[in-house]
Amino acid sequence: MESHRFAQSQAQVSSGVGSPSSRLPHRAALILARGGSKGIPLKNIKNLAGVPLIGWVLRAVLDSGVVDSVWVSTDHDEIERVAKVWGAKVHRRSPEVSNDYSSSLETIQEFIRLRPEVDIVCHIQATSPCLHPHHIREALQMITGRGCDCVFSVVRRHQFRWEEVNENEGKNTTSLNIDVAHRPRRQDWPGELYENGSFYFYKRKDLENGLKQLGKIAYYEMLPEHSVDIDVDIDWPVAEQRVLRFGYFGREEKAAVRLFLCKVSGCLTNGQISMSVSGEDLVVINARDVAGIQMLKREHIEVILISNVNEPLSRGLLEKVSQRVGCGLRIGKEQKGLDVERLMKEKKLRWDEVAFMGSEAEDVEILSQVGLNGVPCDAPVADLIAAKYTCQRPAGHGAVREFAEYILTLKKKSMSQDHIDRDNF
């Protein structure tokens, strides 16, 4: 469990928030997401384990329930689009604070100049995908309930530091934090605290004066598994494995999926139809997708293919597809598609026990209600909804298999509740 400590600075500044009025302070979460990342181009919206990097943070912030507004500060159109899809407001920063030399402080100061209602800024890094709602709630409580002026996140590390020396000087390096003759064991040494860059919470007045006269400063200690940062390409695969194990997947992450609904065209197939010489329609199904469906069935997850009256494939061909895949088929009688709610009542299921993979705008309503949703990377609906998983593969080329593996990963994560040995992490 995360802990927090207080570090009192020498400066004495009033702990009041915002104006002296009786209104409650306005708490704004602010994620800085410039489009000009040099290490990983547009990394803030690059998919990490099926979710845009910034989406992991926005989901945690929105589910925390303790901020009054959630903002993304950006200078890039595509980042703005993704931010809005994931439920954030967008502050379009000026060119003056959008170059390679602009500091975070300058960008935040511009934001609060334009937002006079904001009293507390929760500056949260987009590159911290293992952030959870309770981190935000507990850290913010240190400002709103305990009188702190500044709270930042740290992680405890057990690393021995040494002085850097110039090889040409012939000087020996010396230890900076241990006695070499009595090198401590990890379990006998409390370690040291390092900023992990996940978040920095400030009162407005301290930001306005450039953080030059901070009063009561505190740190919030996060566990090592939640302290993930991404700067260069080599960090990406490590972060992906870490977030699958320790990331926050939303309020329904502990729910067990019992039914998987998959659209045929645009998910199981790529939407293309071939015609034989005899005039018969032909459609291609990827063997990996068939294997993915079989994987789910072996884990006692029912799979049903769904379609609607606008489906370009004939009913006969749809039935052959379902037989080949080895699962049920439901065809909606209305233009909007299958009546999923009726199906759930029939099978006595809740929304959070259903996973759905769709691809078109007509699927948005169902995608928004089910406990777990996924879309192929080439799905038109991907621009309209904050999908819990966006596949790296396109429709008809392994997207269903990829989403099936994700469903099983979450099931394993929920069941295992891995115990972590903190002394050997």
GROMACS .gro file of C-alpha atoms in nm, residues 168-310:
model
  143
  168ASN     CA    1   4.209   1.193  -1.686
  169GLU     CA    2   4.237   1.323  -1.330
  170GLY     CA    3   4.326   0.982  -1.186
  171LYS     CA    4   4.094   1.037  -0.891
  172ASN     CA    5   3.917   0.750  -0.720
  173THR     CA    6   3.540   0.753  -0.706
  174THR     CA    7   3.379   0.756  -0.362
  175SER     CA    8   3.047   0.627  -0.240
  176LEU     CA    9   2.775   0.888  -0.190
  177ASN     CA   10   2.527   0.693   0.020
  178ILE     CA   11   2.685   0.379   0.169
  179ASP     CA   12   2.979   0.269   0.379
  180VAL     CA   13   3.167   0.036   0.143
  181ALA     CA   14   3.316  -0.155   0.436
  182HIS     CA   15   2.969  -0.225   0.570
  183ARG     CA   16   2.760  -0.269   0.257
  184PRO     CA   17   2.402  -0.319   0.382
  185ARG     CA   18   2.168  -0.593   0.271
  186ARG     CA   19   1.857  -0.473   0.092
  187GLN     CA   20   1.629  -0.579   0.377
  188ASP     CA   21   1.844  -0.392   0.629
  189TRP     CA   22   1.848  -0.063   0.437
  190PRO     CA   23   1.536   0.153   0.389
  191GLY     CA   24   1.663   0.288   0.058
  192GLU     CA   25   1.617   0.642  -0.074
  193LEU     CA   26   1.331   0.839  -0.223
  194TYR     CA   27   1.340   0.957  -0.585
  195GLU     CA   28   1.089   1.161  -0.782
  196ASN     CA   29   0.917   0.920  -1.019
  197GLY     CA   30   0.753   1.193  -1.229
  198SER     CA   31   0.397   1.058  -1.207
  199PHE     CA   32   0.241   1.376  -1.074
  200TYR     CA   33   0.292   1.717  -0.910
  201PHE     CA   34   0.001   1.888  -0.733
  202TYR     CA   35   0.019   2.263  -0.661
  203LYS     CA   36  -0.194   2.544  -0.529
  204ARG     CA   37  -0.253   2.825  -0.772
  205LYS     CA   38  -0.070   3.093  -0.576
  206ASP     CA   39   0.252   2.891  -0.577
  207LEU     CA   40   0.239   2.842  -0.952
  208GLU     CA   41   0.177   3.214  -1.002
  209ASN     CA   42   0.492   3.305  -0.808
  210GLY     CA   43   0.698   3.052  -1.001
  211LEU     CA   44   0.727   2.800  -0.713
  212LYS     CA   45   0.975   3.035  -0.544
  213GLN     CA   46   0.811   3.046  -0.202
  214LEU     CA   47   0.662   2.705  -0.139
  215GLY     CA   48   0.519   2.650   0.205
  216LYS     CA   49   0.431   2.302   0.324
  217ILE     CA   50   0.575   2.045   0.085
  218ALA     CA   51   0.493   1.675   0.097
  219TYR     CA   52   0.573   1.367  -0.102
  220TYR     CA   53   0.348   1.076  -0.186
  221GLU     CA   54   0.528   0.741  -0.205
  222MET     CA   55   0.416   0.504  -0.481
  223LEU     CA   56   0.502   0.137  -0.503
  224PRO     CA   57   0.776   0.042  -0.752
  225GLU     CA   58   0.537  -0.149  -0.978
  226HIS     CA   59   0.328   0.165  -1.026
  227SER     CA   60   0.632   0.381  -1.104
  228VAL     CA   61   0.664   0.352  -1.480
  229ASP     CA   62   0.803   0.618  -1.710
  230ILE     CA   63   0.851   0.610  -2.086
  231ASP     CA   64   1.112   0.827  -2.256
  232VAL     CA   65   1.272   0.618  -2.533
  233ASP     CA   66   1.177   0.321  -2.751
  234ILE     CA   67   1.348   0.067  -2.526
  235ASP     CA   68   1.112   0.162  -2.243
  236TRP     CA   69   0.803   0.067  -2.445
  237PRO     CA   70   0.801  -0.318  -2.428
  238VAL     CA   71   0.890  -0.308  -2.058
  239ALA     CA   72   0.609  -0.061  -1.988
  240GLU     CA   73   0.365  -0.273  -2.189
  241GLN     CA   74   0.430  -0.580  -1.975
  242ARG     CA   75   0.418  -0.372  -1.657
  243VAL     CA   76   0.088  -0.205  -1.742
  244LEU     CA   77  -0.078  -0.537  -1.830
  245ARG     CA   78   0.007  -0.659  -1.481
  246PHE     CA   79  -0.022  -0.346  -1.269
  247GLY     CA   80  -0.217  -0.090  -1.474
  248TYR     CA   81  -0.566   0.038  -1.403
  249PHE     CA   82  -0.819  -0.107  -1.647
  250GLY     CA   83  -1.128   0.077  -1.531
  251ARG     CA   84  -1.403   0.011  -1.283
  252GLU     CA   85  -1.495  -0.322  -1.443
  253GLU     CA   86  -1.146  -0.472  -1.444
  254LYS     CA   87  -1.232  -0.736  -1.183
  255ALA     CA   88  -1.546  -0.857  -1.365
  256ALA     CA   89  -1.526  -1.201  -1.527
  257VAL     CA   90  -1.624  -1.206  -1.895
  258ARG     CA   91  -1.876  -1.480  -1.965
  259LEU     CA   92  -1.990  -1.385  -2.315
  260PHE     CA   93  -1.796  -1.251  -2.613
  261LEU     CA   94  -1.995  -1.092  -2.895
  262CYS     CA   95  -1.810  -1.036  -3.222
  263LYS     CA   96  -1.930  -0.860  -3.535
  264VAL     CA   97  -1.865  -1.061  -3.850
  265SER     CA   98  -1.793  -0.795  -4.111
  266GLY     CA   99  -1.529  -0.548  -4.003
  267CYS     CA  100  -1.398  -0.769  -3.719
  268LEU     CA  101  -1.385  -1.139  -3.808
  269THR     CA  102  -1.358  -1.053  -4.178
  270ASN     CA  103  -1.202  -0.753  -4.346
  271GLY     CA  104  -1.525  -0.665  -4.525
  272GLN     CA  105  -1.413  -0.789  -4.864
  273ILE     CA  106  -1.633  -1.028  -5.061
  274SER     CA  107  -1.510  -1.233  -5.357
  275MET     CA  108  -1.733  -1.392  -5.618
  276SER     CA  109  -1.673  -1.728  -5.781
  277VAL     CA  110  -1.728  -1.805  -6.148
  278SER     CA  111  -2.057  -1.968  -6.055
  279GLY     CA  112  -2.169  -1.650  -5.880
  280GLU     CA  113  -2.121  -1.767  -5.521
  281ASP     CA  114  -1.997  -1.523  -5.257
  282LEU     CA  115  -1.665  -1.610  -5.097
  283VAL     CA  116  -1.520  -1.473  -4.774
  284VAL     CA  117  -1.183  -1.527  -4.603
  285ILE     CA  118  -1.143  -1.602  -4.232
  286ASN     CA  119  -0.805  -1.584  -4.062
  287ALA     CA  120  -0.698  -1.908  -3.891
  288ARG     CA  121  -0.553  -1.707  -3.602
  289ASP     CA  122  -0.894  -1.556  -3.534
  290VAL     CA  123  -1.054  -1.900  -3.533
  291ALA     CA  124  -0.788  -2.017  -3.287
  292GLY     CA  125  -0.856  -1.714  -3.066
  293ILE     CA  126  -1.225  -1.800  -3.048
  294GLN     CA  127  -1.139  -2.160  -2.957
  295MET     CA  128  -0.912  -2.029  -2.679
  296LEU     CA  129  -1.205  -1.839  -2.527
  297LYS     CA  130  -1.435  -2.139  -2.550
  298ARG     CA  131  -1.180  -2.358  -2.371
  299GLU     CA  132  -1.193  -2.106  -2.086
  300HIS     CA  133  -1.574  -2.144  -2.073
  301ILE     CA  134  -1.642  -1.807  -2.236
  302GLU     CA  135  -1.933  -1.831  -2.477
  303VAL     CA  136  -1.874  -1.675  -2.820
  304ILE     CA  137  -2.154  -1.550  -3.044
  305LEU     CA  138  -2.108  -1.393  -3.386
  306ILE     CA  139  -2.350  -1.110  -3.453
  307SER     CA  140  -2.471  -0.931  -3.761
  308ASN     CA  141  -2.757  -0.710  -3.873
  309VAL     CA  142  -2.991  -0.660  -4.166
  310ASN     CA  143  -2.734  -0.441  -4.345
   0.00000   0.00000   0.00000
